[in-house]
mmCIF file of C-alpha atoms in Angstrom:
data_model
loop_
_atom_site.group_PDB
_atom_site.id
_atom_site.type_symbol
_atom_site.label_atom_id
_atom_site.label_comp_id
_atom_site.label_asym_id
_atom_site.label_seq_id
_atom_site.Cartn_x
_atom_site.Cartn_y
_atom_site.Cartn_z
ATOM 1 C CA MET A 1 -23.074 -19.905 66.738
ATOM 2 C CA THR A 2 -23.696 -23.203 64.730
ATOM 3 C CA SER A 3 -27.938 -24.154 65.548
ATOM 4 C CA PHE A 4 -29.227 -26.379 68.229
ATOM 5 C CA ASP A 5 -32.204 -26.876 69.790
ATOM 6 C CA LEU A 6 -33.292 -25.950 73.142
ATOM 7 C CA THR A 7 -37.137 -26.394 73.085
ATOM 8 C CA GLY A 8 -37.254 -29.707 71.806
ATOM 9 C CA THR A 9 -36.285 -33.678 73.128
ATOM 10 C CA SER A 10 -32.942 -34.219 71.311
ATOM 11 C CA GLU A 11 -29.936 -34.333 72.584
ATOM 12 C CA PRO A 12 -27.438 -32.316 73.532
ATOM 13 C CA TRP A 13 -28.763 -32.469 76.886
ATOM 14 C CA VAL A 14 -26.382 -29.764 78.279
ATOM 15 C CA PHE A 15 -24.570 -26.851 76.527
ATOM 16 C CA PHE A 16 -21.872 -24.574 77.441
ATOM 17 C CA VAL A 17 -21.816 -21.213 74.843
ATOM 18 C CA PRO A 18 -20.521 -17.621 75.157
ATOM 19 C CA GLU A 19 -22.243 -15.625 78.467
ATOM 20 C CA GLY A 20 -25.568 -13.919 76.416
ATOM 21 C CA ALA A 21 -24.957 -15.584 73.580
ATOM 22 C CA ALA A 22 -28.223 -14.162 70.891
ATOM 23 C CA GLU A 23 -28.906 -17.859 70.195
ATOM 24 C CA VAL A 24 -29.395 -18.978 73.222
ATOM 25 C CA GLN A 25 -31.857 -16.413 73.928
ATOM 26 C CA ARG A 26 -33.845 -16.919 71.228
ATOM 27 C CA LEU A 27 -34.446 -20.415 72.364
ATOM 28 C CA LEU A 28 -35.417 -18.999 75.459
ATOM 29 C CA SER A 29 -38.068 -17.689 74.479
ATOM 30 C CA ASP A 30 -39.654 -19.709 71.977
ATOM 31 C CA LEU A 31 -39.371 -22.342 75.358
ATOM 32 C CA GLU A 32 -41.086 -19.913 76.821
ATOM 33 C CA THR A 33 -43.517 -18.926 73.999
ATOM 34 C CA LYS A 34 -44.806 -22.921 74.051
ATOM 35 C CA GLY A 35 -45.573 -22.640 78.083
ATOM 36 C CA GLY A 36 -42.075 -23.864 78.639
ATOM 37 C CA GLN A 37 -40.158 -22.692 81.536
ATOM 38 C CA VAL A 38 -36.771 -21.409 82.215
ATOM 39 C CA HIS A 39 -35.354 -21.533 85.598
ATOM 40 C CA HIS A 40 -31.830 -19.759 86.411
ATOM 41 C CA PHE A 41 -29.430 -20.463 88.608
ATOM 42 C CA ASP A 42 -25.860 -18.720 90.545
ATOM 43 C CA ALA A 43 -22.977 -20.441 89.671
ATOM 44 C CA ARG A 44 -21.615 -18.652 93.201
ATOM 45 C CA ASP A 45 -24.781 -21.171 94.356
ATOM 46 C CA LEU A 46 -23.005 -24.733 92.533
ATOM 47 C CA VAL A 47 -19.442 -24.055 94.616
ATOM 48 C CA THR A 48 -20.167 -27.212 96.308
ATOM 49 C CA GLU A 49 -21.954 -30.461 96.461
ATOM 50 C CA GLN A 50 -24.039 -29.699 99.208
ATOM 51 C CA GLY A 51 -24.579 -25.972 97.240
ATOM 52 C CA VAL A 52 -25.546 -27.866 94.329
ATOM 53 C CA TYR A 53 -28.058 -30.026 95.886
ATOM 54 C CA ARG A 54 -29.642 -26.880 97.781
ATOM 55 C CA SER A 55 -30.279 -24.936 95.372
ATOM 56 C CA PHE A 56 -31.568 -27.242 93.301
ATOM 57 C CA ALA A 57 -33.952 -28.217 94.820
ATOM 58 C CA GLU A 58 -34.878 -24.809 96.149
ATOM 59 C CA VAL A 59 -35.172 -23.605 92.635
ATOM 60 C CA LEU A 60 -37.030 -26.857 91.103
ATOM 61 C CA GLN A 61 -39.009 -27.493 93.184
ATOM 62 C CA PHE A 62 -38.351 -31.115 94.128
ATOM 63 C CA PRO A 63 -40.397 -33.246 96.848
ATOM 64 C CA GLY A 64 -39.459 -32.923 100.233
ATOM 65 C CA TYR A 65 -37.752 -36.206 100.141
ATOM 66 C CA PHE A 66 -35.119 -35.769 97.814
ATOM 67 C CA GLY A 67 -32.433 -37.394 98.955
ATOM 68 C CA ARG A 68 -29.284 -34.998 98.515
ATOM 69 C CA ASN A 69 -27.412 -36.260 96.679
ATOM 70 C CA TRP A 70 -26.308 -37.688 93.092
ATOM 71 C CA ASP A 71 -28.892 -40.139 92.222
ATOM 72 C CA ALA A 72 -31.389 -38.074 93.889
ATOM 73 C CA VAL A 73 -30.690 -35.551 92.291
ATOM 74 C CA VAL A 74 -31.181 -37.796 88.945
ATOM 75 C CA ASP A 75 -34.409 -39.616 89.730
ATOM 76 C CA CYS A 76 -36.015 -35.670 90.705
ATOM 77 C CA LEU A 77 -34.877 -34.354 87.749
ATOM 78 C CA ASP A 78 -37.077 -36.805 85.718
ATOM 79 C CA GLY A 79 -39.926 -36.425 87.694
ATOM 80 C CA LEU A 80 -40.346 -32.597 87.237
ATOM 81 C CA CYS A 81 -43.908 -32.412 87.889
ATOM 82 C CA GLY A 82 -45.862 -29.743 85.138
ATOM 83 C CA ALA A 83 -45.704 -26.971 87.566
ATOM 84 C CA VAL A 84 -41.770 -26.641 87.237
ATOM 85 C CA THR A 85 -42.221 -27.530 83.315
ATOM 86 C CA GLY A 86 -45.338 -25.901 82.366
ATOM 87 C CA GLY A 87 -46.090 -29.313 81.336
ATOM 88 C CA VAL A 88 -43.781 -28.891 78.363
ATOM 89 C CA GLY A 89 -40.626 -28.450 79.641
ATOM 90 C CA ILE A 90 -37.578 -26.193 81.139
ATOM 91 C CA VAL A 91 -34.213 -24.861 80.876
ATOM 92 C CA GLY A 92 -31.936 -24.942 83.946
ATOM 93 C CA VAL A 93 -29.219 -21.838 82.805
ATOM 94 C CA ILE A 94 -26.707 -21.540 84.631
ATOM 95 C CA HIS A 95 -25.516 -17.992 84.576
ATOM 96 C CA ASP A 96 -21.100 -17.216 85.297
ATOM 97 C CA ALA A 97 -20.090 -21.442 84.717
ATOM 98 C CA ASP A 98 -16.513 -20.550 84.339
ATOM 99 C CA ARG A 99 -16.636 -20.162 88.715
ATOM 100 C CA LEU A 100 -17.941 -24.895 88.264
ATOM 101 C CA LEU A 101 -15.122 -25.141 86.193
ATOM 102 C CA GLU A 102 -11.891 -26.200 88.381
ATOM 103 C CA THR A 103 -14.534 -28.076 91.124
ATOM 104 C CA LYS A 104 -13.919 -31.356 92.453
ATOM 105 C CA HIS A 105 -17.551 -32.216 91.001
ATOM 106 C CA PHE A 106 -17.171 -30.656 88.336
ATOM 107 C CA PRO A 107 -17.496 -34.030 85.316
ATOM 108 C CA LEU A 108 -19.590 -35.609 87.747
ATOM 109 C CA PHE A 109 -22.710 -32.504 88.054
ATOM 110 C CA VAL A 110 -22.497 -32.557 84.347
ATOM 111 C CA SER A 111 -23.601 -36.252 84.301
ATOM 112 C CA VAL A 112 -25.549 -36.226 86.571
ATOM 113 C CA LEU A 113 -27.544 -33.037 84.378
ATOM 114 C CA CYS A 114 -27.163 -35.744 81.395
ATOM 115 C CA GLN A 115 -28.539 -38.042 83.161
ATOM 116 C CA GLY A 116 -31.520 -36.598 84.209
ATOM 117 C CA ALA A 117 -32.534 -34.688 81.180
ATOM 118 C CA ASP A 118 -31.937 -38.442 79.287
ATOM 119 C CA ARG A 119 -34.563 -39.917 80.979
ATOM 120 C CA ALA A 120 -36.756 -36.876 80.831
ATOM 121 C CA ASN A 121 -36.703 -36.354 77.339
ATOM 122 C CA SER A 122 -37.139 -40.527 77.086
ATOM 123 C CA THR A 123 -40.383 -42.045 76.083
ATOM 124 C CA VAL A 124 -39.346 -45.239 77.930
ATOM 125 C CA ASP A 125 -38.383 -45.877 81.434
ATOM 126 C CA LEU A 126 -34.272 -47.420 82.002
ATOM 127 C CA ASP A 127 -36.071 -51.233 80.738
ATOM 128 C CA GLY A 128 -37.550 -50.029 77.738
ATOM 129 C CA ASP A 129 -40.953 -49.351 78.364
ATOM 130 C CA PRO A 130 -43.338 -46.946 77.600
ATOM 131 C CA LEU A 131 -43.670 -43.547 80.079
ATOM 132 C CA ASP A 132 -47.207 -43.379 81.178
ATOM 133 C CA ARG A 133 -45.853 -39.564 80.281
ATOM 134 C CA PRO A 134 -44.370 -37.484 76.835
ATOM 135 C CA ALA A 135 -41.978 -36.926 76.626
ATOM 136 C CA VAL A 136 -40.598 -33.723 79.069
ATOM 137 C CA THR A 137 -37.948 -31.401 76.811
ATOM 138 C CA GLN A 138 -35.061 -30.694 79.591
ATOM 139 C CA HIS A 139 -31.835 -28.818 78.910
ATOM 140 C CA PHE A 140 -28.639 -27.085 81.243
ATOM 141 C CA VAL A 141 -27.078 -24.410 79.543
ATOM 142 C CA LEU A 142 -24.061 -23.249 80.874
ATOM 143 C CA GLU A 143 -22.915 -19.939 80.337
ATOM 144 C CA PHE A 144 -19.022 -18.010 80.253
ATOM 145 C CA ARG A 145 -17.855 -15.208 80.410
ATOM 146 C CA GLU A 146 -15.052 -16.378 79.512
ATOM 147 C CA PHE A 147 -16.082 -18.932 77.125
ATOM 148 C CA ASP A 148 -13.256 -21.264 75.326
ATOM 149 C CA ARG A 149 -14.584 -24.038 73.314
ATOM 150 C CA GLU A 150 -11.625 -26.331 73.258
ATOM 151 C CA MET A 151 -10.611 -25.801 77.426
ATOM 152 C CA ILE A 152 -14.035 -25.966 78.309
ATOM 153 C CA ALA A 153 -14.056 -29.830 76.155
ATOM 154 C CA LEU A 154 -11.655 -31.249 77.764
ATOM 155 C CA HIS A 155 -13.403 -29.849 81.849
ATOM 156 C CA VAL A 156 -16.310 -31.878 80.276
ATOM 157 C CA GLU A 157 -14.472 -34.990 77.949
ATOM 158 C CA GLN A 158 -15.143 -37.826 79.993
ATOM 159 C CA SER A 159 -15.747 -42.143 79.104
ATOM 160 C CA ASP A 160 -19.763 -41.353 80.097
ATOM 161 C CA LEU A 161 -20.733 -39.060 77.545
ATOM 162 C CA THR A 162 -20.716 -37.657 74.405
ATOM 163 C CA VAL A 163 -18.729 -34.093 73.706
ATOM 164 C CA THR A 164 -19.810 -32.251 70.514
ATOM 165 C CA LYS A 165 -17.798 -28.755 69.772
ATOM 166 C CA GLY A 166 -20.259 -26.536 68.039
ATOM 167 C CA ASP A 167 -19.493 -22.764 66.388
ATOM 168 C CA GLY A 168 -19.264 -21.164 69.425
ATOM 169 C CA PHE A 169 -21.150 -24.037 71.977
ATOM 170 C CA VAL A 170 -20.202 -26.907 73.143
ATOM 171 C CA GLY A 171 -22.598 -29.715 74.084
ATOM 172 C CA ALA A 172 -22.624 -32.742 76.287
ATOM 173 C CA ALA A 173 -24.958 -36.315 76.103
ATOM 174 C CA LEU A 174 -24.307 -39.476 77.399
ATOM 175 C CA ASN A 175 -22.729 -41.969 75.176
ATOM 176 C CA PRO A 176 -24.936 -44.545 74.416
ATOM 177 C CA GLU A 177 -22.069 -47.062 74.789
ATOM 178 C CA ALA A 178 -22.004 -46.337 78.329
ATOM 179 C CA TRP A 179 -25.774 -45.388 79.198
ATOM 180 C CA HIS A 180 -27.924 -47.590 76.226
#
C-alpha cells in the first residue's frame, strides 16, 4: 500500500481501503497516540440518507439543532467540538462499506464527507478569512471486504471530486476547480 497520512491536515479526505489494512491500523493508532479520536460506523446503518443523519449525529455527537440534511452534515463536520476530536482530530472508519457502493446516495455521501473534511482541515473560512481555530485533522476511511480499486474509483468519480488511485487504496478530495 502506498503511503498516505490520516494524522495530518492534508488531502485526500476520504480513503477507500481493503478491510484490515495494516498501514491504516498503524495510522489510526498514531492518531490516537497524538490524542485524536477514531470513530466507528457500521455501513448497515448508512444505507439510507436518514440512517446517515441518525448515525453521524449519534456517533459524532452533533448538536441538537442538527438539521438532518446534507448541508447540515457538512456544517457539523466542520464544527466538531474538542470532546469528539480530542482537540487534535478524528478519523471516521466505516466498516463493511461494500454495502454502500450501490446506494443512490453514495456519490453525494462521499462528496459531503470531502466537503466537511476540507473545511475542518482548513485554517481559513469559505471567504478566505483566517479562522479563530487551528485546522483540525479529519479524514474518513471506508473499509471494503472485497476491494476492487477500479470499481470503487468508478463509483466515486464525479466532477466535484479529485480521485486518486494508489497501491491498495483510492482517495477522494474536493476538485479545486469546482470548489475553490
